[in-house]
Coordinates of C-alpha atoms in Angstrom, one line a residue:
M9 CA 103.1 113.1 101.9
A10 CA 99.4 112.3 102.2
S11 CA 97.1 114.5 99.9
E12 CA 93.6 115.6 101.1
E13 CA 90.8 115.6 98.8
C14 CA 87.2 117.2 99.2
D15 CA 85.4 114.8 97.2
R16 CA 82.2 113.3 98.4
V17 CA 81.4 109.9 98.1
R18 CA 77.7 109.1 97.7
G19 CA 76.4 106.6 100.2
D20 CA 77.3 104.6 103.3
I21 CA 79.1 101.2 103.6
R22 CA 76.5 98.6 102.2
R23 CA 75.7 96.4 104.8
D24 CA 74.1 92.7 104.7
P25 CA 70.6 92.6 106.6
P26 CA 71.1 91.5 110.4
G27 CA 69.9 88.2 111.0
G28 CA 66.5 87.7 112.4
S29 CA 65.4 88.0 116.0
E30 CA 62.3 85.6 116.0
K31 CA 61.9 82.8 118.3
K32 CA 62.5 79.3 116.6
T33 CA 62.0 75.9 118.1
S34 CA 65.4 74.9 117.1
P35 CA 68.6 76.4 116.3
E36 CA 69.6 77.1 113.1
P37 CA 73.1 78.3 111.5
I38 CA 73.3 82.1 110.9
R39 CA 74.3 82.6 107.4
S40 CA 75.5 85.9 106.0
E41 CA 76.2 86.0 102.5
R42 CA 79.8 88.3 101.9
L43 CA 79.3 90.5 98.9
P44 CA 82.3 90.9 96.6
V45 CA 82.6 94.4 97.2
E46 CA 81.6 97.2 99.8
F47 CA 81.0 100.9 99.4
L48 CA 83.1 103.2 101.5
D49 CA 81.9 106.5 102.8
A50 CA 84.4 109.4 103.2
R51 CA 84.4 113.0 103.1
R52 CA 87.8 113.4 102.4
I53 CA 90.6 111.1 100.8
G54 CA 94.0 111.4 101.1
F55 CA 96.9 108.9 100.0
V56 CA 100.3 108.3 101.4
E57 CA 103.1 106.3 99.4
L58 CA 105.2 103.1 101.3
P59 CA 107.3 100.9 99.9
A60 CA 106.6 98.0 97.9
P61 CA 106.1 94.7 100.0
A62 CA 109.5 92.5 100.2
L63 CA 109.7 89.2 98.6
S64 CA 111.6 86.2 99.5
P65 CA 113.6 84.7 97.0
W66 CA 111.4 81.9 96.6
E67 CA 108.3 84.2 95.6
R68 CA 110.9 86.2 93.0
G69 CA 111.2 83.1 91.4
E70 CA 107.8 81.8 91.4
V71 CA 106.5 85.3 90.3
A72 CA 108.8 85.1 87.4
R73 CA 107.9 82.0 86.4
L74 CA 104.2 82.6 86.4
W75 CA 105.0 85.5 84.5
A76 CA 106.5 84.0 81.8
E77 CA 103.5 81.6 81.7
T78 CA 101.3 84.5 81.4
K79 CA 103.5 86.0 78.7
A80 CA 103.2 82.7 76.9
R81 CA 99.5 82.4 77.1
N82 CA 99.1 86.0 76.2
P83 CA 102.1 87.9 74.5
A84 CA 100.1 91.5 74.5
T85 CA 100.4 91.5 78.7
F86 CA 102.4 94.2 79.8
D87 CA 104.5 94.3 82.7
G88 CA 103.7 97.9 83.4
P89 CA 103.6 99.7 86.5
L90 CA 100.6 99.7 88.5
V91 CA 99.1 101.4 91.9
A92 CA 99.0 98.7 94.6
S93 CA 96.5 99.2 97.7
L94 CA 98.3 98.6 100.9
G95 CA 95.4 99.3 103.0
V96 CA 92.9 102.0 104.0
D97 CA 92.9 103.9 107.7
P98 CA 89.1 104.5 108.5
P99 CA 88.1 107.9 108.6
G100 CA 88.4 109.9 112.1
P101 CA 89.2 113.6 112.3
G102 CA 91.0 113.8 109.3
P103 CA 90.7 112.1 105.7
M104 CA 90.5 108.6 105.2
L105 CA 94.2 107.7 104.1
V106 CA 94.5 105.2 101.4
R107 CA 97.9 103.6 101.8
W108 CA 100.1 102.6 98.3
A109 CA 102.9 101.5 96.5
R110 CA 104.4 101.5 93.1
M111 CA 104.2 97.6 92.0
P112 CA 105.0 95.7 88.6
Y113 CA 102.0 94.3 86.7
R114 CA 103.6 90.8 87.7
Y115 CA 103.2 91.1 91.4
R116 CA 99.5 90.3 91.0
A117 CA 100.8 86.8 90.8
L118 CA 101.4 86.8 94.7
R119 CA 97.6 86.2 94.6
K120 CA 98.6 82.6 93.5
L121 CA 101.4 82.5 96.3
R122 CA 100.5 84.0 99.4
A123 CA 97.1 84.4 101.7
A124 CA 94.6 86.7 100.6
H125 CA 94.9 88.9 103.6
D126 CA 98.9 89.3 102.5
V127 CA 98.2 90.2 99.1
P128 CA 98.1 93.9 98.1
G129 CA 95.2 94.8 96.5
S130 CA 94.9 96.9 93.2
V131 CA 93.6 100.5 92.6
F132 CA 91.7 100.7 89.5
V133 CA 89.3 103.8 87.8
T134 CA 86.1 103.1 86.1
V135 CA 83.7 105.8 84.5
L136 CA 79.8 105.8 84.5
Q137 CA 78.9 107.0 81.2
P138 CA 74.9 107.7 80.9
T139 CA 73.2 107.4 77.8
E140 CA 69.6 107.6 77.2
H141 CA 69.6 103.6 77.3
G142 CA 71.3 103.1 80.3
L143 CA 75.0 102.9 81.2
A144 CA 77.7 102.1 78.8
V145 CA 79.4 98.7 79.6
G146 CA 81.9 97.0 77.7
R147 CA 83.2 93.1 77.1
G148 CA 87.1 92.7 77.5
S149 CA 88.4 91.7 74.3
P150 CA 90.7 88.2 74.1
T151 CA 93.9 90.4 74.4
T152 CA 93.1 91.8 77.8
A153 CA 93.5 90.9 81.4
A154 CA 89.8 89.7 81.5
P155 CA 88.6 88.4 78.3
G156 CA 84.8 88.2 77.8
R157 CA 84.4 89.9 81.0
W158 CA 81.7 92.8 80.8
S159 CA 82.7 96.0 83.3
L160 CA 82.6 99.6 82.9
P161 CA 85.5 101.2 81.0
G162 CA 88.3 101.9 83.0
G163 CA 91.6 100.1 84.3
S164 CA 94.0 100.1 86.6
A165 CA 95.7 103.0 87.9
E166 CA 99.0 103.8 86.9
P167 CA 101.7 105.5 89.5
P168 CA 102.7 109.5 88.6
E169 CA 106.0 110.3 87.9
A170 CA 108.4 110.0 90.8
G171 CA 108.4 113.1 93.2
S172 CA 104.8 113.5 92.1
P173 CA 101.8 112.5 94.7
L174 CA 99.1 110.3 93.6
D175 CA 95.8 112.1 94.6
M176 CA 92.3 112.5 93.0
E177 CA 92.8 114.7 90.4
A178 CA 95.5 112.4 89.1
L179 CA 92.7 109.8 89.5
R180 CA 90.5 111.8 87.5
R181 CA 92.9 112.3 84.7
H182 CA 93.4 108.6 84.7
A183 CA 89.7 107.9 84.0
A184 CA 89.5 110.0 81.4
V185 CA 92.2 108.6 79.4
E186 CA 90.4 105.1 79.9
L187 CA 87.0 106.7 78.7
A188 CA 88.9 107.8 75.5
E189 CA 91.2 104.6 75.1
E190 CA 87.9 102.0 75.6
L191 CA 85.2 104.1 74.1
G192 CA 86.7 106.7 72.1
V193 CA 84.8 109.6 74.1
H194 CA 86.9 112.1 74.9
D195 CA 85.7 113.9 78.0
A196 CA 87.7 116.3 80.0
A197 CA 89.0 115.3 82.9
D198 CA 87.3 118.0 85.1
G199 CA 83.8 116.7 83.9
L200 CA 84.3 113.8 85.8
R201 CA 83.1 113.8 89.4
L202 CA 83.7 110.9 92.0
W203 CA 80.7 109.0 92.4
G204 CA 81.7 106.1 95.0
L205 CA 84.3 104.0 96.3
T206 CA 84.4 100.3 96.3
R207 CA 86.8 97.9 98.3
G208 CA 86.9 93.9 97.6
A209 CA 86.2 91.8 100.0
R210 CA 89.0 89.2 98.9
F211 CA 92.0 91.6 98.3
G212 CA 90.8 94.8 99.4
S213 CA 91.3 96.4 95.8
L214 CA 90.2 100.1 95.7
G215 CA 87.9 101.2 93.1
F216 CA 87.2 105.0 92.2
H217 CA 84.1 105.1 90.1
F218 CA 83.9 108.5 88.2
L219 CA 80.5 109.9 86.9
A220 CA 80.6 111.4 83.2
P221 CA 78.0 113.8 81.5
P222 CA 75.5 112.1 79.7
V223 CA 75.8 111.6 75.8
P224 CA 73.8 110.2 73.3
S225 CA 74.1 106.5 72.7
A226 CA 74.6 106.4 69.3
L227 CA 77.5 108.6 69.7
V228 CA 79.1 105.9 71.9
R229 CA 78.5 103.4 69.3
H230 CA 79.7 105.6 66.5
L231 CA 82.9 106.5 68.6
H232 CA 83.5 103.1 69.7
A233 CA 83.1 101.8 65.9
D234 CA 85.7 104.6 64.8
L235 CA 88.1 103.5 67.4
T236 CA 88.0 99.9 66.8
V237 CA 88.7 100.8 63.1
A238 CA 91.2 102.8 63.8
E239 CA 93.3 100.2 66.3
T240 CA 92.8 97.5 63.7
E241 CA 94.3 99.4 61.1
R242 CA 97.1 99.5 63.3
G243 CA 97.5 96.2 64.0
D244 CA 96.1 96.4 67.6
A245 CA 93.1 94.7 69.3
P246 CA 90.6 96.8 71.1
E247 CA 90.4 97.0 74.7
L248 CA 86.6 96.3 74.4
D249 CA 85.2 94.0 71.6
R250 CA 81.7 94.8 72.3
V251 CA 79.6 97.5 73.6
A252 CA 76.1 97.6 75.3
F253 CA 74.1 100.0 77.3
V254 CA 72.3 98.6 80.7
S255 CA 69.8 100.2 82.8
S256 CA 69.5 97.3 85.6
P257 CA 71.7 95.0 87.3
E258 CA 69.3 92.2 85.7
Q259 CA 69.9 93.2 82.1
A260 CA 73.9 93.0 83.1
A261 CA 73.5 89.8 84.3
R262 CA 72.0 88.5 80.9
L263 CA 75.0 89.9 78.8
G264 CA 77.6 87.4 81.1
S265 CA 79.9 87.2 83.4
G266 CA 80.6 90.9 84.9
A267 CA 83.4 92.4 87.1
D268 CA 83.2 91.6 90.6
Y269 CA 82.3 95.3 91.3
L270 CA 79.6 95.6 88.4
H271 CA 76.5 94.1 89.8
Q272 CA 76.4 96.5 93.4
V273 CA 77.6 99.6 91.3
L274 CA 74.3 99.4 89.3
V275 CA 72.4 98.2 92.3
R276 CA 73.3 101.6 93.7
Y277 CA 73.1 103.7 90.6
F278 CA 69.5 102.4 89.4
P279 CA 67.8 101.9 93.1
T280 CA 64.4 100.1 92.8

């Protein structure tokens, strides 16, 4: 069953500027740079669960082999359940429908086995945490799936228990959990509001970006430091080994490699 949501997603789909119309003495090829992600605009968002894509015997064997290689490189990698995106039906008279399926993390190996258009995308959440010095971003620790990459606090969405629907409230709660686990900021889920929805250009991954109430940057640093100490004492590595605050896309770029969505989210959040 699809569930409807009345959150307003900011902005329209971001489009590249059209080609020029001036006359030229000789024809030139028109080049358009495809952005890593696009913003989707919908007044209502619904979710409908579908079966996971079937794998051929060869694909099952290759997925198992590639997963064994991944575990050998990073034993901390967890083959947990994920919400996979099977596509989006554009909004019409009703809500924009997100088609999704329950899949194990190891199925991400399909990105190496199939054409991009035939690979389920991921569904993930992030939190824009404002401070007086800009948005909080973190660098993935060596034990994460994206070591050394800067991103907003967040992560892959996990499916609800069997019989429970995936809806905006579930994603909001998951975003609040990610904020607490990565920055130590325990913000009630109802304090977050959906700020933007992005879709990746290659695999169609959907990012639900939530905006949190502002907090002081010193508090974020203090909470993250306490979280790092507590995890280290338990023998665990923090998910983010460094935290910074950015107030422009250029400032984020100077930190190093970033998530594919980060630049465009910052461009929209900090308009010039």
